[in-house]
mmCIF file of C-alpha atoms in Angstrom:
data_model
loop_
_atom_site.group_PDB
_atom_site.id
_atom_site.type_symbol
_atom_site.label_atom_id
_atom_site.label_comp_id
_atom_site.label_asym_id
_atom_site.label_seq_id
_atom_site.Cartn_x
_atom_site.Cartn_y
_atom_site.Cartn_z
ATOM 1 C CA MET A 1423 75.992 66.835 75.638
ATOM 2 C CA ILE A 1424 77.450 64.861 78.381
ATOM 3 C CA SER A 1425 76.726 66.009 81.666
ATOM 4 C CA ILE A 1426 79.937 66.484 84.075
ATOM 5 C CA PHE A 1427 80.006 66.929 87.632
ATOM 6 C CA ILE A 1428 83.743 68.547 88.476
ATOM 7 C CA SER A 1429 85.072 68.101 91.962
ATOM 8 C CA PHE A 1430 88.538 68.875 93.840
ATOM 9 C CA TRP A 1431 89.838 66.375 96.116
ATOM 10 C CA ALA A 1432 91.982 67.476 99.149
ATOM 11 C CA THR A 1433 95.017 67.318 96.614
ATOM 12 C CA LYS A 1434 93.625 70.059 94.680
ATOM 13 C CA ARG A 1435 93.722 68.057 91.343
ATOM 14 C CA PRO A 1436 90.780 68.077 89.418
ATOM 15 C CA GLN A 1437 88.616 65.101 88.943
ATOM 16 C CA LEU A 1438 86.110 64.594 86.221
ATOM 17 C CA LEU A 1439 83.220 62.301 86.955
ATOM 18 C CA LEU A 1440 81.062 61.384 84.004
ATOM 19 C CA ILE A 1441 77.263 60.891 84.984
ATOM 20 C CA SER A 1442 75.343 60.402 81.931
ATOM 21 C CA ASN A 1443 76.416 60.178 78.152
ATOM 22 C CA HIS A 1444 73.363 62.173 76.496
ATOM 23 C CA PHE A 1445 73.031 64.826 73.873
ATOM 24 C CA GLY A 1446 75.461 64.099 71.139
ATOM 25 C CA ALA A 1447 78.594 61.930 72.737
ATOM 26 C CA THR A 1448 78.101 59.444 70.337
ATOM 27 C CA SER A 1449 81.594 57.757 70.408
ATOM 28 C CA MET A 1450 84.448 57.236 73.014
ATOM 29 C CA HIS A 1451 86.452 60.059 71.119
ATOM 30 C CA ASP A 1452 83.598 62.748 71.671
ATOM 31 C CA THR A 1453 83.605 61.589 75.347
ATOM 32 C CA GLU A 1454 87.605 62.137 75.542
ATOM 33 C CA HIS A 1455 87.293 65.346 73.723
ATOM 34 C CA ILE A 1456 84.672 66.941 76.062
ATOM 35 C CA GLN A 1457 86.489 65.529 79.287
ATOM 36 C CA SER A 1458 89.775 67.319 78.047
ATOM 37 C CA GLU A 1459 88.042 70.606 77.210
ATOM 38 C CA CYS A 1460 86.632 70.555 80.744
ATOM 39 C CA LEU A 1461 89.672 69.449 82.311
ATOM 40 C CA CYS A 1462 91.514 72.568 80.620
ATOM 41 C CA ILE A 1463 88.643 74.910 81.925
ATOM 42 C CA VAL A 1464 89.127 73.618 85.326
ATOM 43 C CA LYS A 1465 92.848 73.628 85.353
ATOM 44 C CA MET A 1466 92.743 77.567 83.986
ATOM 45 C CA ARG A 1467 90.458 78.218 86.991
ATOM 46 C CA HIS A 1468 92.518 76.219 89.379
ATOM 47 C CA ILE A 1469 95.499 78.796 88.334
ATOM 48 C CA GLN A 1470 93.118 81.838 88.638
ATOM 49 C CA ASP A 1471 92.284 80.679 92.184
ATOM 50 C CA LYS A 1472 95.678 80.151 92.975
ATOM 51 C CA ALA A 1473 96.922 83.477 91.665
ATOM 52 C CA MET A 1474 94.181 85.214 93.580
ATOM 53 C CA ALA A 1475 95.024 83.592 96.634
ATOM 54 C CA SER A 1476 99.121 84.281 96.381
ATOM 55 C CA GLN A 1477 98.107 88.214 95.436
ATOM 56 C CA THR A 1478 96.221 88.129 98.543
ATOM 57 C CA SER A 1479 98.560 86.889 100.792
ATOM 58 C CA LEU A 1480 101.256 89.430 99.904
ATOM 59 C CA PRO A 1481 102.157 92.370 102.182
ATOM 60 C CA HIS A 1482 100.439 95.762 101.196
ATOM 61 C CA ALA A 1483 102.657 97.501 98.346
ATOM 62 C CA ARG A 1484 104.722 99.409 100.734
ATOM 63 C CA GLY A 1485 106.708 102.591 99.885
ATOM 64 C CA ILE A 1486 104.280 103.927 96.779
ATOM 65 C CA LEU A 1487 103.664 107.287 97.915
ATOM 66 C CA LYS A 1488 100.518 108.934 98.390
ATOM 67 C CA GLN A 1489 98.874 106.064 97.334
ATOM 68 C CA GLN A 1490 95.270 106.844 97.370
ATOM 69 C CA LYS A 1491 95.605 109.679 94.910
ATOM 70 C CA GLY A 1492 97.590 107.346 92.745
ATOM 71 C CA PHE A 1493 94.740 104.144 93.160
ATOM 72 C CA GLU A 1494 92.439 106.453 91.619
ATOM 73 C CA ARG A 1495 94.273 106.706 88.464
ATOM 74 C CA PHE A 1496 95.896 103.359 88.026
ATOM 75 C CA GLN A 1497 94.881 99.730 89.001
ATOM 76 C CA LEU A 1498 98.070 97.549 90.864
ATOM 77 C CA PHE A 1499 98.107 93.851 90.573
ATOM 78 C CA ARG A 1500 100.470 92.001 92.638
ATOM 79 C CA GLN A 1501 101.464 88.214 92.935
ATOM 80 C CA ALA A 1502 103.818 86.196 94.530
ATOM 81 C CA PRO A 1503 105.898 83.673 92.327
ATOM 82 C CA PRO A 1504 105.779 79.635 91.832
ATOM 83 C CA ALA A 1505 107.367 78.013 94.475
ATOM 84 C CA ASP A 1506 110.505 77.013 92.152
ATOM 85 C CA LEU A 1507 111.424 80.828 91.650
ATOM 86 C CA VAL A 1508 110.601 82.101 95.282
ATOM 87 C CA PRO A 1509 114.504 81.881 96.083
ATOM 88 C CA TRP A 1510 114.999 84.637 93.391
ATOM 89 C CA ILE A 1511 111.806 86.809 92.838
ATOM 90 C CA GLU A 1512 109.593 88.749 95.617
ATOM 91 C CA ASN A 1513 106.938 89.327 93.412
ATOM 92 C CA PHE A 1514 105.117 89.946 89.945
ATOM 93 C CA TRP A 1515 103.319 93.390 89.744
ATOM 94 C CA ALA A 1516 101.321 95.165 86.954
ATOM 95 C CA VAL A 1517 99.971 98.331 86.320
ATOM 96 C CA ARG A 1518 97.265 99.317 84.349
ATOM 97 C CA TRP A 1519 95.971 103.128 83.734
ATOM 98 C CA ASP A 1520 93.386 104.722 81.405
ATOM 99 C CA LEU A 1521 93.896 108.363 81.757
ATOM 100 C CA ARG A 1522 92.561 109.318 78.154
ATOM 101 C CA ASP A 1523 90.887 112.922 78.434
ATOM 102 C CA GLN A 1524 92.630 113.206 81.736
ATOM 103 C CA PRO A 1525 96.105 115.044 82.468
ATOM 104 C CA PRO A 1526 99.194 112.910 82.823
ATOM 105 C CA TYR A 1527 99.814 111.553 86.520
ATOM 106 C CA THR A 1528 103.213 111.321 87.826
ATOM 107 C CA GLN A 1529 103.227 108.452 90.571
ATOM 108 C CA GLN A 1530 106.542 108.837 92.916
ATOM 109 C CA ILE A 1531 107.993 105.585 94.898
ATOM 110 C CA LEU A 1532 110.168 105.379 97.597
ATOM 111 C CA PRO A 1533 112.020 102.190 96.458
ATOM 112 C CA HIS A 1534 113.360 99.046 98.812
ATOM 113 C CA PRO A 1535 117.021 97.902 97.649
ATOM 114 C CA ASN A 1536 115.598 95.700 94.816
ATOM 115 C CA VAL A 1537 116.120 95.485 91.139
ATOM 116 C CA GLY A 1538 113.226 95.589 89.084
ATOM 117 C CA VAL A 1539 112.586 94.308 85.203
ATOM 118 C CA SER A 1540 109.908 96.049 83.769
ATOM 119 C CA ILE A 1541 107.870 95.254 80.446
ATOM 120 C CA GLU A 1542 106.302 98.122 78.527
ATOM 121 C CA ASP A 1543 105.644 98.935 75.083
ATOM 122 C CA LYS A 1544 109.031 99.792 73.135
ATOM 123 C CA ALA A 1545 110.500 100.387 76.761
ATOM 124 C CA SER A 1546 111.472 97.080 78.558
ATOM 125 C CA ARG A 1547 114.081 97.761 80.947
ATOM 126 C CA ILE A 1548 116.110 96.812 83.812
ATOM 127 C CA VAL A 1549 116.098 99.333 86.527
ATOM 128 C CA GLY A 1550 118.824 99.008 89.360
ATOM 129 C CA PRO A 1551 118.625 99.864 92.925
ATOM 130 C CA VAL A 1552 117.372 103.872 93.166
ATOM 131 C CA SER A 1553 119.118 105.695 95.876
ATOM 132 C CA GLY A 1554 116.575 108.568 95.916
ATOM 133 C CA ILE A 1555 112.696 108.925 94.188
ATOM 134 C CA PHE A 1556 111.543 107.004 91.743
ATOM 135 C CA SER A 1557 109.049 108.654 89.402
ATOM 136 C CA TYR A 1558 106.935 107.112 86.715
ATOM 137 C CA THR A 1559 104.573 109.552 84.574
ATOM 138 C CA LEU A 1560 101.344 107.766 83.536
ATOM 139 C CA GLU A 1561 99.538 109.211 80.516
ATOM 140 C CA GLU A 1562 96.974 108.202 78.021
ATOM 141 C CA GLN A 1563 96.338 104.381 78.359
ATOM 142 C CA GLY A 1564 98.828 101.366 79.182
ATOM 143 C CA VAL A 1565 100.007 98.557 80.945
ATOM 144 C CA VAL A 1566 103.274 97.803 82.480
ATOM 145 C CA PHE A 1567 104.401 94.350 83.944
ATOM 146 C CA GLY A 1568 107.196 94.013 86.037
ATOM 147 C CA THR A 1569 109.387 91.563 88.199
ATOM 148 C CA LYS A 1570 110.553 92.646 91.621
ATOM 149 C CA PHE A 1571 113.387 90.238 92.350
ATOM 150 C CA LYS A 1572 114.602 89.513 95.769
ATOM 151 C CA PRO A 1573 117.473 91.798 97.892
ATOM 152 C CA GLY A 1574 120.675 90.439 96.028
ATOM 153 C CA ALA A 1575 119.384 87.927 93.704
ATOM 154 C CA PHE A 1576 120.069 89.911 90.430
ATOM 155 C CA VAL A 1577 123.767 89.765 90.939
ATOM 156 C CA ASP A 1578 124.295 86.200 89.289
ATOM 157 C CA LEU A 1579 122.469 87.535 85.929
ATOM 158 C CA TRP A 1580 124.161 90.756 85.876
ATOM 159 C CA ASN A 1581 127.571 89.224 86.418
ATOM 160 C CA GLN A 1582 128.663 92.315 88.120
ATOM 161 C CA PRO A 1583 128.238 94.034 91.713
ATOM 162 C CA MET A 1584 125.135 95.904 92.192
ATOM 163 C CA SER A 1585 126.734 99.069 92.705
ATOM 164 C CA SER A 1586 127.313 99.184 89.134
ATOM 165 C CA LEU A 1587 123.813 98.956 88.651
ATOM 166 C CA THR A 1588 122.710 101.651 91.340
ATOM 167 C CA ASP A 1589 120.856 104.801 89.843
ATOM 168 C CA LYS A 1590 120.806 103.389 86.490
ATOM 169 C CA GLU A 1591 118.317 101.419 84.021
ATOM 170 C CA TYR A 1592 119.424 99.467 80.756
ATOM 171 C CA PRO A 1593 117.113 98.275 78.075
ATOM 172 C CA LEU A 1594 116.201 94.738 78.508
ATOM 173 C CA GLU A 1595 117.854 93.707 75.260
ATOM 174 C CA HIS A 1596 121.428 94.803 77.003
ATOM 175 C CA LEU A 1597 121.443 91.677 79.020
ATOM 176 C CA PHE A 1598 119.232 89.399 76.889
ATOM 177 C CA GLY A 1599 119.816 90.285 73.481
ATOM 178 C CA PRO A 1600 117.114 89.669 70.818
ATOM 179 C CA ARG A 1601 115.066 87.566 73.029
ATOM 180 C CA ALA A 1602 114.079 90.542 74.933
ATOM 181 C CA HIS A 1603 111.958 91.955 71.733
ATOM 182 C CA THR A 1604 110.229 88.721 71.586
ATOM 183 C CA LEU A 1605 109.413 88.403 75.350
ATOM 184 C CA GLU A 1606 107.900 92.029 75.459
ATOM 185 C CA ALA A 1607 105.673 91.607 72.407
ATOM 186 C CA ASP A 1608 104.830 87.926 73.876
ATOM 187 C CA VAL A 1609 103.746 89.282 77.394
ATOM 188 C CA LEU A 1610 102.139 92.356 76.353
ATOM 189 C CA SER A 1611 99.770 90.481 73.883
ATOM 190 C CA LYS A 1612 98.105 88.561 76.750
ATOM 191 C CA ASP A 1613 95.067 90.056 77.773
ATOM 192 C CA THR A 1614 95.503 88.984 81.671
ATOM 193 C CA GLU A 1615 98.052 89.406 84.359
ATOM 194 C CA GLU A 1616 97.468 85.883 85.157
ATOM 195 C CA GLU A 1617 98.678 85.006 81.566
ATOM 196 C CA MET A 1618 101.645 87.485 81.637
ATOM 197 C CA THR A 1619 102.828 85.911 85.050
ATOM 198 C CA LEU A 1620 102.914 82.261 83.770
ATOM 199 C CA LEU A 1621 104.838 83.531 80.765
ATOM 200 C CA MET A 1622 107.187 85.774 82.411
ATOM 201 C CA ALA A 1623 107.752 82.757 85.075
ATOM 202 C CA ASP A 1624 108.746 80.812 82.415
ATOM 203 C CA PHE A 1625 111.212 83.120 80.762
ATOM 204 C CA TRP A 1626 112.830 83.362 84.285
ATOM 205 C CA ARG A 1627 112.901 79.363 84.521
ATOM 206 C CA SER A 1628 115.150 79.490 81.205
ATOM 207 C CA VAL A 1629 118.054 82.056 82.925
ATOM 208 C CA LEU A 1630 118.112 81.702 86.383
ATOM 209 C CA THR A 1631 119.950 78.664 86.833
ATOM 210 C CA SER A 1632 121.961 79.270 89.832
ATOM 211 C CA TYR A 1633 121.418 80.170 93.340
ATOM 212 C CA ASP A 1634 123.376 82.280 95.648
ATOM 213 C CA PRO A 1635 123.005 81.019 99.428
ATOM 214 C CA ILE A 1636 123.729 84.832 100.478
ATOM 215 C CA ILE A 1637 120.611 85.642 99.424
ATOM 216 C CA GLU A 1638 118.761 84.406 102.092
ATOM 217 C CA ASP A 1639 121.093 86.191 104.439
ATOM 218 C CA LEU A 1640 120.335 89.391 102.623
ATOM 219 C CA CYS A 1641 116.686 88.912 102.796
ATOM 220 C CA SER A 1642 116.951 88.237 106.461
ATOM 221 C CA LEU A 1643 119.035 91.410 107.110
ATOM 222 C CA ILE A 1644 116.350 93.584 104.957
ATOM 223 C CA ASP A 1645 113.640 92.058 106.917
ATOM 224 C CA LEU A 1646 115.442 93.133 110.163
ATOM 225 C CA LEU A 1647 115.737 96.470 109.087
ATOM 226 C CA ALA A 1648 112.205 96.744 107.924
ATOM 227 C CA ASN A 1649 110.602 95.338 110.654
ATOM 228 C CA THR A 1650 112.959 97.479 113.158
ATOM 229 C CA PRO A 1651 113.025 101.344 112.050
ATOM 230 C CA THR A 1652 114.286 102.159 115.754
ATOM 231 C CA LEU A 1653 117.693 100.387 114.202
ATOM 232 C CA LEU A 1654 119.931 103.326 113.679
ATOM 233 C CA LYS A 1655 123.736 102.579 113.345
ATOM 234 C CA VAL A 1656 125.566 100.080 111.621
ATOM 235 C CA GLU A 1657 127.132 99.028 114.429
ATOM 236 C CA ASP A 1658 124.079 98.425 115.742
ATOM 237 C CA LEU A 1659 123.179 96.062 113.182
ATOM 238 C CA ALA A 1660 126.754 94.519 112.805
ATOM 239 C CA ALA A 1661 125.958 93.683 116.265
ATOM 240 C CA GLN A 1662 122.754 92.088 116.027
ATOM 241 C CA THR A 1663 123.659 89.898 113.122
ATOM 242 C CA ASP A 1664 127.484 88.901 114.414
ATOM 243 C CA ARG A 1665 129.059 90.810 111.657
ATOM 244 C CA SER A 1666 131.477 93.095 111.357
ATOM 245 C CA VAL A 1667 130.696 96.930 110.135
ATOM 246 C CA ARG A 1668 133.513 96.619 107.288
ATOM 247 C CA SER A 1669 131.725 92.964 106.068
ATOM 248 C CA LEU A 1670 128.282 94.560 106.106
ATOM 249 C CA GLN A 1671 129.375 97.454 103.981
ATOM 250 C CA ARG A 1672 131.326 94.789 101.256
ATOM 251 C CA LEU A 1673 128.142 92.655 101.606
ATOM 252 C CA PHE A 1674 125.455 95.280 100.915
ATOM 253 C CA LYS A 1675 127.776 96.965 98.092
ATOM 254 C CA HIS A 1676 128.409 93.914 95.885
ATOM 255 C CA TYR A 1677 124.476 92.495 96.440
ATOM 256 C CA LEU A 1678 122.612 95.374 97.192
ATOM 257 C CA GLY A 1679 124.404 98.443 95.200
ATOM 258 C CA VAL A 1680 123.731 100.538 98.432
ATOM 259 C CA SER A 1681 125.286 100.882 101.767
ATOM 260 C CA PRO A 1682 124.103 99.577 105.211
ATOM 261 C CA LYS A 1683 123.583 103.532 106.334
ATOM 262 C CA TRP A 1684 121.515 103.991 103.699
ATOM 263 C CA ALA A 1685 119.160 101.107 104.197
ATOM 264 C CA ILE A 1686 118.761 101.853 107.815
ATOM 265 C CA LYS A 1687 117.851 105.652 106.845
ATOM 266 C CA ARG A 1688 115.452 103.972 103.938
ATOM 267 C CA TYR A 1689 113.754 101.753 106.271
ATOM 268 C CA ARG A 1690 113.206 104.403 108.815
ATOM 269 C CA LEU A 1691 111.718 106.922 106.235
ATOM 270 C CA LEU A 1692 109.261 104.067 104.915
ATOM 271 C CA GLU A 1693 107.892 103.533 107.981
ATOM 272 C CA ALA A 1694 107.391 107.475 108.381
ATOM 273 C CA ALA A 1695 106.032 107.871 105.561
ATOM 274 C CA GLU A 1696 103.623 104.938 106.115
ATOM 275 C CA ARG A 1697 102.622 106.313 109.489
ATOM 276 C CA ILE A 1698 101.668 109.822 107.966
ATOM 277 C CA ALA A 1699 99.830 108.012 105.245
ATOM 278 C CA ASN A 1700 97.933 106.038 107.610
ATOM 279 C CA ALA A 1701 96.983 108.717 110.095
ATOM 280 C CA PRO A 1702 97.759 112.281 108.184
ATOM 281 C CA ASP A 1703 96.852 114.114 111.443
ATOM 282 C CA THR A 1704 99.388 112.552 113.395
ATOM 283 C CA ASP A 1705 101.538 114.343 115.806
ATOM 284 C CA LEU A 1706 105.043 114.903 114.236
ATOM 285 C CA SER A 1707 106.842 115.463 117.172
ATOM 286 C CA GLN A 1708 105.581 112.431 118.599
ATOM 287 C CA LEU A 1709 106.616 110.275 115.458
ATOM 288 C CA ALA A 1710 110.016 111.809 115.628
ATOM 289 C CA LEU A 1711 110.284 110.574 119.019
ATOM 290 C CA GLU A 1712 108.910 107.180 118.547
ATOM 291 C CA LEU A 1713 111.455 106.544 115.505
ATOM 292 C CA GLU A 1714 114.426 108.081 117.789
ATOM 293 C CA TYR A 1715 115.337 111.046 116.134
ATOM 294 C CA PHE A 1716 117.207 113.371 117.955
ATOM 295 C CA ASP A 1717 114.533 115.920 117.693
ATOM 296 C CA GLN A 1718 111.534 116.675 115.303
ATOM 297 C CA ALA A 1719 114.173 119.010 113.007
ATOM 298 C CA HIS A 1720 116.223 116.369 112.510
ATOM 299 C CA PHE A 1721 113.434 114.263 111.159
ATOM 300 C CA THR A 1722 112.193 117.195 109.014
ATOM 301 C CA ARG A 1723 115.631 117.303 107.115
ATOM 302 C CA ASP A 1724 115.750 113.718 106.807
ATOM 303 C CA PHE A 1725 112.294 113.560 105.429
ATOM 304 C CA LYS A 1726 112.638 116.418 103.175
ATOM 305 C CA SER A 1727 115.962 115.604 101.731
ATOM 306 C CA ILE A 1728 114.582 112.435 100.272
ATOM 307 C CA ILE A 1729 110.958 112.822 99.560
ATOM 308 C CA GLY A 1730 111.018 116.580 98.460
ATOM 309 C CA VAL A 1731 108.432 118.123 101.004
ATOM 310 C CA PRO A 1732 108.166 118.177 104.982
ATOM 311 C CA PRO A 1733 106.524 115.613 106.759
ATOM 312 C CA ALA A 1734 103.665 118.498 107.587
ATOM 313 C CA ARG A 1735 103.239 119.433 103.902
ATOM 314 C CA TYR A 1736 103.369 115.799 102.991
ATOM 315 C CA ALA A 1737 100.557 114.795 105.246
ATOM 316 C CA SER A 1738 98.332 117.703 103.863
ATOM 317 C CA GLN A 1739 98.775 116.794 100.014
ATOM 318 C CA LEU A 1740 97.318 113.163 100.990
#
């Protein structure tokens, strides 16, 4: 057997250093074979290390309502895309659950204005922008693997305005034909999320052939809204971004499938839900003031109209 020391230089490329040739390496062919196997192991470990690094670099999963209860019932995996897919894809994700001998659990999500593609057994689908709450019921045992596209990045694949996909779902074969069934079987045959990610990334490389620079502008607009929950009016957004209100409305409708007014309200509610989750005993009147609602009653109506319960009840259910 050959003793092999494995090291990584600054380039992160695996280097194999043969130290001795003992215990069974009787030919150059044997030596090369062992080196090849070790190199494969090192490369796979390197891929996994990179996957873990990219996963930990992602921001937390904002929009999953009542996260603590949810995470008691399922495991969430998230991973940033490889560099060549960053222009289109925000992240890959997977949810695994085992609720055998337990009641089904419905997870609610307050979605961002993104399109998602999910791979699941006999139900792989394209999910358009969701104007309300997205609900998914987990039962028995299963896994879903998904791709979250950047805002506006699905337009070229869909070849229609995103408004045609708002609040709609389509089977994956609607867009990709028989390839969708092969993709589903291949992805779900993998044992790890990292393997699923590698396979899914290869698929997207084969179909994402053009890039619209407007996607970068859209991402900047959404980042501005996500980080400025006190931005209250479309006119304010237009002024800050040197655009007209009408141009923003056209841009959002075509690329995001929602209006600027909807997006402003959505990120305000995402901020409110997150703050309540982080501090369930928070002073709701003070929170309404900080988010620049006219009064607490207005905040309560806004919150209940989308999330389904008033802020105080939501806090008590966490």
